[in-house]
Amino acid sequence: MRRSITTRMVVASGTLALIVAVIFVVLVVAIREQRQSANSAIGSEQAITAGVSLEKLAIDLETGVRGFVASGSPDLLQPYTNSRKQYPQQAAVLEQMVSRDPLARQQVRAILGAINDYVNLYSIPMVSLARETPDVARNVIINNTGRDRIDGIRREFNNLFATERAIATKRTEQAHHRATVAIWSGVVGLLVAVVSIIALALYLRKAVVRPVREVARGAERVAQGDLSARAPEQRHDELGDLGRAFNTMATSLEHSHEEVEARTAELERSNRELDQFAAVTSHDLKEPLQTITVFAGLMNRDYRDQLDESGRTFLDSILASTDRMRTLIRDLLEFSRVGHGDLQSEEVPAEELIERARDNLAGQIVERGATVTIDSLPTVDVDPAQFCQVFQNLLSNALKFSDEEAPQVHVSARPDGDDWRFAVRDNGIGIDPAQAERIFKPFARLGAAKEGTGIGLAICQRIVEHHGGRIWVEAAPGGGSTFYFTIPNTAADTEPTPTPEHVSV
Ligand code: ADP
């Protein structure tokens, strides 16, 4: 059954959110109840205070009545007058303050009834009696009827206070209990939340991070060239999809790679066949060409005088063409020979190779009045014969493609990353930058070239690339050309030989 990671994440985070919400609600309820208990404890205290004030007013009533009756002085009636004014208001305050407890309410009702009875049935008639017949009133006072009533009211007040105190004690205990519950709810809730978060993190690690890492490891191996790397794909979720997509991609890459390898092998094979074909053909052409050359030479030597003007022109054409064909076959053979097979590399000072090439071209150098200068050059790890050929072709071109003036050729080298970069600069006719790539193709010759087969630079390119380097030209028409080529700097002794610049004329 497919269980998507999104669904699982939603369920897991929802559960966590629910746990936190429940913890929060429990805490809020506990704190609210604790506050309510504390408030009602305070309410009981306030009810007692209000009760004490009302009790005092009740006592003042009796004190005022007794003073007035005993002395007949209206001044002593003052406490009674004040209390009568104030007690209804204080009674209302007590009614409001008293707990919701039924017993306390009943006790308050009884107290208020008793005070009202005292005022209406005893004190008012007593004050009127004292005003009209003080002696009769004094006799009634002696009976202590009023005091007894007030003592009864005070006892009821004490009962009320006892009830309220009991309620306050109960509420305070409740408040303590609920505070303890709130603290423990917080602690337990915190623990549950921490445990849930840790569980969610572990689950994420197992369900998401680990599989993603496995795919990443597979991708790393593929990037390093191991196309057989695969990711786990058994899961029935998005990571399973990712693993399957990755595996499909890796399989398709593997197939493409195998195809490219097969095609490369095929191309290499057909290139080798072409080279062999060129070599065999050139070699086979040599013999008939040699025969033509020999017979044309004999004709030229023995029968030239017997030919008319156009016969001699034809003969000269045959001689020139056979000469050109011999050069072409030689270059073709050379082209098909270089650029593949094992290299016969050895460490050799580059200067030595140039000297050899320059010696081979000594005739042309003298004939053109050329100057060849060489900077200090490094030791290189190359096939000496092949690299001598590169220098020779480049020097030969620099001499060939010069203006009327004496050619000046300069050879230098400098480090270029992990390579040596050689430069052969001349002051010749230059090259149109648009043709800079074409001239490295076999048989490519530019308009101005009268000599050559157009294979020299193609040979140079093959040799340089076979050594792991590259070759290119930078030139402007009429401004001379500079041919650059690189070779990996693998020789142990790579420092340029600190010799002064050589000049050969
Ligand atoms: P070739 O073997 O006939 O000399 P290359 O392959 O060496 O032919 O050169 C191809 C063409 O590149 C030449 O025909 C010439 O037009 C141009 N070229 C090569 N070297 C130079 C140079 N130093 N200055 C100007 N043109 C050059």
Short mmCIF file of C-alpha atoms and ligand atoms in Angstrom, two decimals:
data_model
loop_
_atom_site.label_atom_id
_atom_site.label_comp_id
_atom_site.label_asym_id
_atom_site.label_seq_id
_atom_site.Cartn_x
_atom_site.Cartn_y
_atom_site.Cartn_z
CA MET A 1 0.00 0.00 0.00
CA ARG A 2 1.31 3.45 -0.90
CA ARG A 3 1.92 5.66 2.15
CA SER A 4 3.21 9.02 1.01
CA ILE A 5 5.77 10.89 3.11
CA THR A 6 3.62 14.01 2.92
CA THR A 7 0.69 12.14 4.55
CA ARG A 8 2.95 10.62 7.18
CA MET A 9 4.51 14.01 7.93
CA VAL A 10 1.07 15.63 8.18
CA VAL A 11 -0.12 12.87 10.57
CA ALA A 12 3.07 13.05 12.67
CA SER A 13 3.07 16.87 12.93
CA GLY A 14 -0.72 16.85 13.54
CA THR A 15 -0.27 14.36 16.41
CA LEU A 16 2.52 16.44 17.88
CA ALA A 17 0.41 19.61 17.56
CA LEU A 18 -2.50 17.79 19.23
CA ILE A 19 -0.30 16.64 22.13
CA VAL A 20 0.99 20.20 22.64
CA ALA A 21 -2.58 21.59 22.41
CA VAL A 22 -3.89 19.07 25.02
CA ILE A 23 -0.99 19.91 27.33
CA PHE A 24 -1.75 23.60 26.88
CA VAL A 25 -5.48 23.16 27.61
CA VAL A 26 -4.76 21.06 30.73
CA LEU A 27 -2.36 23.75 31.95
CA VAL A 28 -4.83 26.58 31.27
CA VAL A 29 -7.68 24.73 33.05
CA ALA A 30 -5.46 23.90 36.04
CA ILE A 31 -4.24 27.49 36.33
CA ARG A 32 -7.81 28.85 35.98
CA GLU A 33 -9.16 26.56 38.67
CA GLN A 34 -6.27 27.44 40.94
CA ARG A 35 -7.06 31.14 40.43
CA GLN A 36 -10.76 30.58 41.06
CA SER A 37 -10.00 28.76 44.32
CA ALA A 38 -7.63 31.53 45.40
CA ASN A 39 -10.24 34.20 44.52
CA SER A 40 -12.99 32.48 46.47
CA ALA A 41 -10.65 32.14 49.49
CA ILE A 42 -10.10 35.90 49.28
CA GLY A 43 -13.92 36.34 48.90
CA SER A 44 -14.48 34.52 52.22
CA GLU A 45 -12.00 36.84 53.95
CA GLN A 46 -13.83 39.87 52.51
CA ALA A 47 -17.20 38.46 53.68
CA ILE A 48 -15.80 38.10 57.23
CA THR A 49 -14.54 41.72 57.13
CA ALA A 50 -17.98 42.91 55.94
CA GLY A 51 -19.61 40.78 58.69
CA VAL A 52 -17.35 42.28 61.39
CA SER A 53 -18.33 45.81 60.24
CA LEU A 54 -22.05 44.91 60.34
CA GLU A 55 -21.64 43.30 63.78
CA LYS A 56 -20.02 46.51 65.02
CA LEU A 57 -22.96 48.56 63.68
CA ALA A 58 -25.39 46.18 65.48
CA ILE A 59 -23.48 46.65 68.76
CA ASP A 60 -23.51 50.43 68.20
CA LEU A 61 -27.32 50.27 67.87
CA GLU A 62 -27.64 48.70 71.33
CA THR A 63 -24.95 50.96 72.85
CA GLY A 64 -26.80 54.08 71.53
CA VAL A 65 -30.23 52.87 72.78
CA ARG A 66 -28.89 51.94 76.23
CA GLY A 67 -26.92 55.25 76.62
CA PHE A 68 -29.95 57.34 75.61
CA VAL A 69 -32.39 55.43 77.81
CA ALA A 70 -30.04 55.48 80.82
CA SER A 71 -29.00 59.16 80.58
CA GLY A 72 -31.80 60.77 78.61
CA SER A 73 -29.05 62.69 76.76
CA PRO A 74 -29.71 62.92 73.00
CA ASP A 75 -25.87 63.00 72.43
CA LEU A 76 -25.56 59.44 73.61
CA LEU A 77 -28.17 58.37 71.00
CA GLN A 78 -25.70 59.34 68.25
CA PRO A 79 -24.17 55.82 67.74
CA TYR A 80 -27.70 54.43 67.33
CA THR A 81 -28.66 57.15 64.79
CA ASN A 82 -25.49 56.58 62.74
CA SER A 83 -25.81 52.81 62.82
CA ARG A 84 -29.44 52.90 61.72
CA LYS A 85 -28.42 54.94 58.68
CA GLN A 86 -25.45 52.76 57.78
CA TYR A 87 -26.50 49.19 58.55
CA PRO A 88 -28.81 48.58 55.49
CA GLN A 89 -25.93 49.43 53.16
CA GLN A 90 -23.49 47.26 55.11
CA ALA A 91 -26.07 44.45 55.11
CA ALA A 92 -26.20 44.66 51.29
CA VAL A 93 -22.37 44.51 51.15
CA LEU A 94 -22.36 41.38 53.34
CA GLU A 95 -25.05 39.73 51.19
CA GLN A 96 -22.92 40.38 48.14
CA MET A 97 -19.68 39.19 49.74
CA VAL A 98 -20.92 36.04 51.37
CA SER A 99 -20.01 32.71 49.64
CA ARG A 100 -22.42 30.85 47.44
CA ASP A 101 -22.42 28.20 50.15
CA PRO A 102 -26.12 27.55 51.15
CA LEU A 103 -25.35 27.40 54.89
CA ALA A 104 -23.53 30.76 54.85
CA ARG A 105 -26.38 32.36 52.88
CA GLN A 106 -28.92 30.98 55.29
CA GLN A 107 -26.88 32.30 58.24
CA VAL A 108 -26.67 35.77 56.65
CA ARG A 109 -30.41 35.79 56.01
CA ALA A 110 -30.99 34.88 59.70
CA ILE A 111 -28.58 37.62 60.91
CA LEU A 112 -30.22 40.29 58.74
CA GLY A 113 -33.68 39.17 59.91
CA ALA A 114 -32.52 39.36 63.56
CA ILE A 115 -31.04 42.85 63.12
CA ASN A 116 -34.22 44.06 61.38
CA ASP A 117 -36.30 42.56 64.17
CA TYR A 118 -34.10 44.24 66.77
CA VAL A 119 -34.43 47.61 65.02
CA ASN A 120 -38.16 47.46 64.22
CA LEU A 121 -39.53 45.50 67.17
CA TYR A 122 -37.20 46.67 69.95
CA SER A 123 -35.00 49.72 69.36
CA ILE A 124 -37.53 52.06 67.61
CA PRO A 125 -40.29 51.44 70.24
CA MET A 126 -37.68 51.70 73.00
CA VAL A 127 -36.34 55.10 71.81
CA SER A 128 -39.97 56.42 71.50
CA LEU A 129 -40.72 55.08 75.00
CA ALA A 130 -37.57 56.75 76.42
CA ARG A 131 -38.59 60.05 74.89
CA GLU A 132 -42.13 59.85 76.32
CA THR A 133 -41.63 57.99 79.66
CA PRO A 134 -37.94 57.65 80.50
CA ASP A 135 -38.53 55.80 83.75
CA VAL A 136 -40.60 53.06 82.19
CA ALA A 137 -37.94 52.70 79.51
CA ARG A 138 -35.18 52.37 82.12
CA ASN A 139 -37.09 49.54 83.78
CA VAL A 140 -37.33 47.72 80.49
CA ILE A 141 -33.57 48.16 79.90
CA ILE A 142 -32.81 46.53 83.17
CA ASN A 143 -34.42 43.36 81.81
CA ASN A 144 -31.55 43.20 79.24
CA THR A 145 -33.94 42.29 76.44
CA GLY A 146 -31.94 44.34 73.87
CA ARG A 147 -28.59 43.04 75.04
CA ASP A 148 -29.81 39.45 74.80
CA ARG A 149 -31.04 40.08 71.29
CA ILE A 150 -27.66 41.60 70.31
CA ASP A 151 -25.77 38.73 71.99
CA GLY A 152 -27.90 36.33 69.93
CA ILE A 153 -27.01 38.27 66.78
CA ARG A 154 -23.29 38.14 67.75
CA ARG A 155 -23.46 34.38 68.19
CA GLU A 156 -24.98 34.07 64.74
CA PHE A 157 -22.17 36.27 63.41
CA ASN A 158 -19.61 33.94 65.02
CA ASN A 159 -21.30 30.98 63.37
CA LEU A 160 -21.17 32.76 60.01
CA PHE A 161 -17.49 33.59 60.50
CA ALA A 162 -16.76 29.99 61.37
CA THR A 163 -18.57 28.82 58.23
CA GLU A 164 -16.70 31.35 56.03
CA ARG A 165 -13.34 30.44 57.60
CA ALA A 166 -14.02 26.77 56.97
CA ILE A 167 -14.89 27.62 53.34
CA ALA A 168 -11.72 29.76 53.02
CA THR A 169 -9.55 26.96 54.43
CA LYS A 170 -11.15 24.47 52.05
CA ARG A 171 -10.67 26.79 49.07
CA THR A 172 -7.04 27.53 49.99
CA GLU A 173 -6.37 23.80 50.20
CA GLN A 174 -8.10 23.37 46.84
CA ALA A 175 -5.96 26.20 45.39
CA HIS A 176 -2.77 24.50 46.63
CA HIS A 177 -3.91 21.19 45.24
CA ARG A 178 -4.71 22.72 41.84
CA ALA A 179 -1.39 24.60 41.75
CA THR A 180 0.35 21.26 42.32
CA VAL A 181 -1.75 19.71 39.54
CA ALA A 182 -0.86 22.66 37.23
CA ILE A 183 2.88 22.29 37.93
CA TRP A 184 2.80 18.54 37.36
CA SER A 185 0.70 18.96 34.22
CA GLY A 186 3.34 21.39 32.92
CA VAL A 187 6.24 19.05 33.78
CA VAL A 188 4.53 15.95 32.34
CA GLY A 189 3.39 17.92 29.28
CA LEU A 190 6.93 19.22 28.72
CA LEU A 191 8.32 15.69 29.00
CA VAL A 192 5.69 14.34 26.59
CA ALA A 193 6.44 17.18 24.12
CA VAL A 194 10.23 16.59 24.34
CA VAL A 195 9.81 12.83 23.91
CA SER A 196 7.41 13.40 20.98
CA ILE A 197 9.84 15.83 19.29
CA ILE A 198 12.75 13.39 19.74
CA ALA A 199 10.57 10.57 18.36
CA LEU A 200 9.60 12.75 15.38
CA ALA A 201 13.26 13.68 14.74
CA LEU A 202 14.30 10.00 14.88
CA TYR A 203 11.44 9.08 12.58
CA LEU A 204 12.43 11.86 10.12
CA ARG A 205 16.02 10.59 10.21
CA LYS A 206 14.95 7.05 9.46
CA ALA A 207 12.17 7.84 6.99
CA VAL A 208 13.63 10.79 5.08
CA VAL A 209 17.28 11.64 5.80
CA ARG A 210 18.70 8.12 5.46
CA PRO A 211 17.01 7.29 2.11
CA VAL A 212 17.93 10.73 0.72
CA ARG A 213 21.54 10.13 1.77
CA GLU A 214 21.51 6.77 0.00
CA VAL A 215 20.30 8.42 -3.24
CA ALA A 216 22.94 11.16 -2.79
CA ARG A 217 25.65 8.50 -2.32
CA GLY A 218 24.43 6.81 -5.53
CA ALA A 219 24.54 10.15 -7.37
CA GLU A 220 28.08 10.73 -6.07
CA ARG A 221 29.20 7.32 -7.33
CA VAL A 222 27.60 8.00 -10.73
CA ALA A 223 29.36 11.40 -10.83
CA GLN A 224 32.65 9.59 -10.16
CA GLY A 225 31.99 7.36 -13.15
CA ASP A 226 30.52 4.25 -11.47
CA LEU A 227 27.36 3.95 -13.57
CA SER A 228 26.41 0.65 -11.89
CA ALA A 229 25.45 2.55 -8.69
CA ARG A 230 21.77 2.16 -7.77
CA ALA A 231 19.51 3.58 -5.05
CA PRO A 232 17.08 1.50 -2.93
CA GLU A 233 13.62 1.58 -4.50
CA GLN A 234 11.49 -0.79 -2.38
CA ARG A 235 9.69 2.01 -0.53
CA HIS A 236 6.13 2.91 -1.52
CA ASP A 237 6.44 6.68 -1.14
CA GLU A 238 8.03 9.75 -2.74
CA LEU A 239 11.54 8.55 -1.75
CA GLY A 240 10.79 5.24 -3.47
CA ASP A 241 9.78 7.33 -6.53
CA LEU A 242 13.06 9.27 -6.22
CA GLY A 243 15.07 6.05 -5.97
CA ARG A 244 13.25 4.55 -9.00
CA ALA A 245 13.72 7.77 -11.03
CA PHE A 246 17.40 7.83 -10.08
CA ASN A 247 17.82 4.17 -11.08
CA THR A 248 16.04 4.76 -14.41
CA MET A 249 18.38 7.69 -15.05
CA ALA A 250 21.47 5.64 -14.06
CA THR A 251 20.36 2.72 -16.27
CA SER A 252 19.77 5.04 -19.22
CA LEU A 253 23.17 6.70 -18.56
CA GLU A 254 24.79 3.27 -18.45
CA HIS A 255 23.20 2.34 -21.77
CA SER A 256 24.20 5.65 -23.36
CA HIS A 257 27.72 5.23 -22.02
CA GLU A 258 27.93 1.70 -23.44
CA GLU A 259 26.62 3.02 -26.76
CA VAL A 260 29.17 5.86 -26.80
CA GLU A 261 31.95 3.41 -25.95
CA ALA A 262 30.83 1.06 -28.72
CA ARG A 263 30.65 3.95 -31.20
CA THR A 264 34.03 5.29 -30.11
CA ALA A 265 35.55 1.84 -30.56
CA GLU A 266 33.89 1.61 -33.97
CA LEU A 267 35.18 5.06 -34.93
CA GLU A 268 38.67 4.22 -33.73
CA ARG A 269 38.54 0.99 -35.71
CA SER A 270 37.36 2.75 -38.87
CA ASN A 271 39.99 5.50 -38.33
CA ARG A 272 42.67 2.86 -38.03
CA GLU A 273 41.36 1.18 -41.19
CA LEU A 274 41.41 4.53 -42.99
CA ASP A 275 44.96 5.18 -41.84
CA GLN A 276 45.96 1.69 -42.91
CA PHE A 277 44.21 2.22 -46.22
CA ALA A 278 46.03 5.56 -46.71
CA ALA A 279 49.33 3.94 -45.72
CA VAL A 280 48.85 0.92 -47.98
CA THR A 281 47.60 3.04 -50.90
CA SER A 282 50.43 5.55 -50.53
CA HIS A 283 52.92 2.74 -50.23
CA ASP A 284 51.50 0.94 -53.32
CA LEU A 285 51.47 4.21 -55.28
CA LYS A 286 55.15 4.66 -54.61
CA GLU A 287 56.24 1.93 -57.01
CA PRO A 288 54.34 3.00 -60.17
CA LEU A 289 55.28 6.58 -59.34
CA GLN A 290 58.90 5.58 -59.11
CA THR A 291 58.61 3.91 -62.55
CA ILE A 292 57.02 7.05 -64.04
CA THR A 293 59.72 9.22 -62.40
CA VAL A 294 62.52 7.01 -63.75
CA PHE A 295 61.10 6.86 -67.29
CA ALA A 296 60.28 10.57 -67.32
CA GLY A 297 63.86 11.23 -66.17
CA LEU A 298 65.24 8.96 -68.92
CA MET A 299 63.03 10.67 -71.52
CA ASN A 300 64.23 14.03 -70.31
CA ARG A 301 67.84 12.92 -70.54
CA ASP A 302 67.78 10.98 -73.83
CA TYR A 303 64.91 12.36 -75.91
CA ARG A 304 64.40 15.99 -74.79
CA ASP A 305 66.24 17.38 -77.83
CA GLN A 306 64.01 15.40 -80.20
CA LEU A 307 60.79 16.90 -78.72
CA ASP A 308 59.23 20.09 -80.04
CA GLU A 309 58.36 23.01 -77.75
CA SER A 310 54.99 21.66 -76.50
CA GLY A 311 56.44 18.14 -76.04
CA ARG A 312 59.09 19.63 -73.72
CA THR A 313 56.39 21.54 -71.79
CA PHE A 314 54.43 18.31 -71.31
CA LEU A 315 57.56 16.51 -70.13
CA ASP A 316 58.33 19.31 -67.61
CA SER A 317 54.73 19.04 -66.35
CA ILE A 318 55.11 15.28 -65.86
CA LEU A 319 58.39 15.79 -63.96
CA ALA A 320 56.89 18.54 -61.69
CA SER A 321 53.75 16.50 -61.01
CA THR A 322 55.67 13.35 -60.12
CA ASP A 323 57.81 15.44 -57.78
CA ARG A 324 54.70 16.89 -56.12
CA MET A 325 53.06 13.48 -55.91
CA ARG A 326 56.13 12.05 -54.16
CA THR A 327 55.89 14.81 -51.51
CA LEU A 328 52.15 14.18 -51.16
CA ILE A 329 52.64 10.43 -50.67
CA ARG A 330 55.44 11.05 -48.15
CA ASP A 331 53.23 13.43 -46.13
CA LEU A 332 50.23 11.10 -46.33
CA LEU A 333 52.34 8.20 -45.07
CA GLU A 334 53.60 10.37 -42.22
CA PHE A 335 50.03 11.51 -41.37
CA SER A 336 48.72 7.94 -41.22
CA ARG A 337 51.70 6.86 -39.11
CA VAL A 338 51.55 9.45 -36.29
CA GLY A 339 48.86 9.98 -33.67
CA HIS A 340 48.19 6.43 -32.53
CA GLY A 341 49.98 3.53 -30.92
CA ASP A 342 52.31 3.71 -27.93
CA LEU A 343 54.45 6.80 -27.54
CA GLN A 344 58.21 6.37 -27.31
CA SER A 345 58.44 9.15 -24.72
CA GLU A 346 61.61 10.26 -22.99
CA GLU A 347 62.74 13.34 -21.13
CA VAL A 348 64.56 15.60 -23.50
CA PRO A 349 65.45 19.32 -23.47
CA ALA A 350 63.08 21.06 -25.90
CA GLU A 351 65.98 23.15 -27.11
CA GLU A 352 67.70 20.01 -28.41
CA LEU A 353 64.62 19.17 -30.53
CA ILE A 354 64.52 22.66 -32.03
CA GLU A 355 68.23 22.54 -32.82
CA ARG A 356 67.62 19.27 -34.70
CA ALA A 357 64.70 20.77 -36.63
CA ARG A 358 66.71 23.90 -37.36
CA ASP A 359 69.61 21.77 -38.67
CA ASN A 360 67.20 19.95 -40.99
CA LEU A 361 66.00 23.32 -42.29
CA ALA A 362 69.46 24.93 -42.41
CA GLY A 363 69.35 25.24 -46.23
CA GLN A 364 66.01 27.09 -46.21
CA ILE A 365 67.10 29.34 -43.33
CA VAL A 366 70.20 30.45 -45.20
CA GLU A 367 68.33 30.71 -48.52
CA ARG A 368 65.63 33.01 -47.00
CA GLY A 369 68.10 34.97 -44.86
CA ALA A 370 65.97 34.06 -41.83
CA THR A 371 66.67 34.68 -38.15
CA VAL A 372 65.54 32.02 -35.62
CA THR A 373 65.75 33.01 -31.94
CA ILE A 374 65.09 30.63 -29.05
CA ASP A 375 64.27 31.49 -25.41
CA SER A 376 65.35 29.35 -22.51
CA LEU A 377 63.21 26.21 -22.83
CA PRO A 378 62.25 23.43 -20.40
CA THR A 379 62.91 19.71 -20.54
CA VAL A 380 59.86 17.85 -21.82
CA ASP A 381 58.64 14.24 -21.66
CA VAL A 382 57.78 13.49 -25.33
CA ASP A 383 58.47 11.27 -28.32
CA PRO A 384 61.57 13.14 -29.55
CA ALA A 385 61.20 12.21 -33.24
CA GLN A 386 57.58 13.31 -33.34
CA PHE A 387 58.17 16.56 -31.49
CA CYS A 388 61.14 17.37 -33.68
CA GLN A 389 58.67 16.96 -36.57
CA VAL A 390 56.24 19.46 -34.91
CA PHE A 391 58.96 22.10 -34.51
CA GLN A 392 60.22 21.41 -38.01
CA ASN A 393 56.76 21.84 -39.60
CA LEU A 394 56.09 25.07 -37.68
CA LEU A 395 59.55 26.51 -38.46
CA SER A 396 59.24 25.46 -42.09
CA ASN A 397 55.83 27.21 -42.38
CA ALA A 398 57.22 30.34 -40.71
CA LEU A 399 59.98 30.41 -43.36
CA LYS A 400 57.62 29.55 -46.26
CA PHE A 401 54.80 31.98 -45.51
CA SER A 402 56.90 35.11 -45.14
CA ASP A 403 56.79 38.27 -47.19
CA GLU A 404 59.69 39.33 -49.31
CA GLU A 405 61.54 40.53 -46.20
CA ALA A 406 63.82 38.24 -44.15
CA PRO A 407 61.72 35.99 -41.87
CA GLN A 408 62.17 36.36 -38.09
CA VAL A 409 61.08 33.41 -36.01
CA HIS A 410 61.05 33.29 -32.21
CA VAL A 411 60.42 30.19 -30.09
CA SER A 412 59.51 30.48 -26.41
CA ALA A 413 57.74 28.52 -23.61
CA ARG A 414 56.05 29.32 -20.33
CA PRO A 415 54.07 27.37 -17.71
CA ASP A 416 50.30 27.19 -18.26
CA GLY A 417 48.59 25.44 -15.33
CA ASP A 418 49.82 21.82 -15.39
CA ASP A 419 51.19 22.26 -18.92
CA TRP A 420 53.99 23.93 -20.81
CA ARG A 421 52.78 26.32 -23.47
CA PHE A 422 55.18 26.71 -26.45
CA ALA A 423 54.91 29.60 -28.90
CA VAL A 424 56.42 29.87 -32.40
CA ARG A 425 56.07 33.46 -33.57
CA ASP A 426 56.90 34.79 -37.06
CA ASN A 427 56.65 38.07 -38.92
CA GLY A 428 55.13 36.47 -42.04
CA ILE A 429 51.97 37.06 -44.03
CA GLY A 430 49.67 36.23 -41.10
CA ILE A 431 46.42 34.26 -41.15
CA ASP A 432 42.83 35.41 -41.44
CA PRO A 433 41.41 34.60 -37.93
CA ALA A 434 38.32 33.11 -39.65
CA GLN A 435 40.62 30.41 -41.14
CA ALA A 436 42.49 29.74 -37.89
CA GLU A 437 40.74 26.41 -37.28
CA ARG A 438 40.51 25.22 -40.88
CA ILE A 439 44.26 25.19 -41.49
CA PHE A 440 44.66 22.24 -39.09
CA LYS A 441 42.52 20.01 -41.35
CA PRO A 442 44.37 17.70 -43.80
CA PHE A 443 44.95 19.27 -47.26
CA ALA A 444 43.75 22.70 -46.06
CA ARG A 445 45.78 25.44 -47.72
CA LEU A 446 44.95 29.10 -47.78
CA GLY A 447 44.71 31.15 -50.98
CA ALA A 448 48.20 32.65 -50.79
CA ALA A 449 49.98 29.28 -50.35
CA LYS A 450 51.81 28.18 -53.47
CA GLU A 451 53.87 25.47 -51.82
CA GLY A 452 53.08 22.46 -49.65
CA THR A 453 50.47 19.72 -49.43
CA GLY A 454 48.37 21.14 -46.60
CA ILE A 455 49.15 18.19 -44.31
CA GLY A 456 51.93 19.67 -42.12
CA LEU A 457 49.66 21.29 -39.48
CA ALA A 458 47.32 18.26 -39.46
CA ILE A 459 50.36 16.12 -38.55
CA CYS A 460 51.35 18.63 -35.83
CA GLN A 461 47.81 18.50 -34.38
CA ARG A 462 47.80 14.70 -34.31
CA ILE A 463 51.16 14.54 -32.53
CA VAL A 464 50.30 17.24 -29.96
CA GLU A 465 46.89 15.75 -29.16
CA HIS A 466 48.41 12.28 -28.92
CA HIS A 467 50.70 13.72 -26.20
CA GLY A 468 47.66 15.14 -24.33
CA GLY A 469 48.06 18.75 -25.47
CA ARG A 470 46.36 21.12 -27.94
CA ILE A 471 47.48 23.39 -30.73
CA TRP A 472 46.07 26.65 -32.09
CA VAL A 473 47.10 29.81 -33.89
CA GLU A 474 46.60 33.48 -33.09
CA ALA A 475 47.24 35.78 -35.95
CA ALA A 476 46.09 38.89 -37.77
CA PRO A 477 46.35 39.29 -41.54
CA GLY A 478 49.67 40.92 -42.40
CA GLY A 479 50.78 41.02 -38.75
CA GLY A 480 52.61 37.68 -38.51
CA SER A 481 51.34 34.55 -36.80
CA THR A 482 51.96 32.84 -33.47
CA PHE A 483 51.39 29.10 -33.24
CA TYR A 484 50.82 27.82 -29.68
CA PHE A 485 50.80 24.27 -28.44
CA THR A 486 50.73 22.74 -24.94
CA ILE A 487 52.21 19.56 -23.50
CA PRO A 488 51.61 18.17 -20.02
CA ASN A 489 54.38 19.13 -17.62
CA THR A 490 55.32 15.58 -16.54
CA ALA A 491 59.13 15.77 -16.85
CA ALA A 492 61.10 15.57 -13.56
CA ASP A 493 63.38 18.43 -14.53
CA THR A 494 61.03 21.10 -15.73
CA GLU A 495 62.93 24.30 -15.13
CA PRO A 496 63.87 26.14 -18.32
CA THR A 497 67.59 25.90 -18.98
CA PRO A 498 69.00 29.29 -18.01
CA THR A 499 70.87 29.87 -21.26
CA PRO A 500 70.94 33.16 -23.15
CA GLU A 501 68.75 33.53 -26.21
CA HIS A 502 70.18 31.68 -29.21
CA VAL A 503 70.27 33.32 -32.56
CA SER A 504 70.86 31.57 -35.84
CA VAL A 505 71.02 33.32 -39.17
P1 ADP B 1 51.82 22.60 -45.68
O1 ADP B 1 52.19 21.25 -45.20
O2 ADP B 1 51.42 22.65 -47.07
O3 ADP B 1 52.75 23.66 -45.24
P2 ADP B 1 50.19 23.19 -43.44
O4 ADP B 1 49.18 22.24 -43.00
O5 ADP B 1 51.48 23.25 -42.72
O6 ADP B 1 50.44 22.92 -44.97
O7 ADP B 1 49.58 24.61 -43.50
C1 ADP B 1 48.27 24.79 -43.99
C2 ADP B 1 48.08 26.21 -44.45
O8 ADP B 1 48.16 27.10 -43.35
C3 ADP B 1 49.16 26.67 -45.36
O9 ADP B 1 48.87 26.32 -46.74
C4 ADP B 1 49.13 28.18 -45.16
O10 ADP B 1 48.13 28.75 -46.00
C5 ADP B 1 48.72 28.34 -43.75
N1 ADP B 1 49.90 28.57 -42.84
C6 ADP B 1 50.56 27.64 -42.12
N2 ADP B 1 51.56 28.22 -41.39
C7 ADP B 1 51.52 29.55 -41.68
C8 ADP B 1 52.27 30.69 -41.24
N3 ADP B 1 53.32 30.58 -40.39
N4 ADP B 1 51.95 31.90 -41.74
C9 ADP B 1 50.91 32.03 -42.60
N5 ADP B 1 50.16 31.01 -43.06
C10 ADP B 1 50.45 29.78 -42.62
#
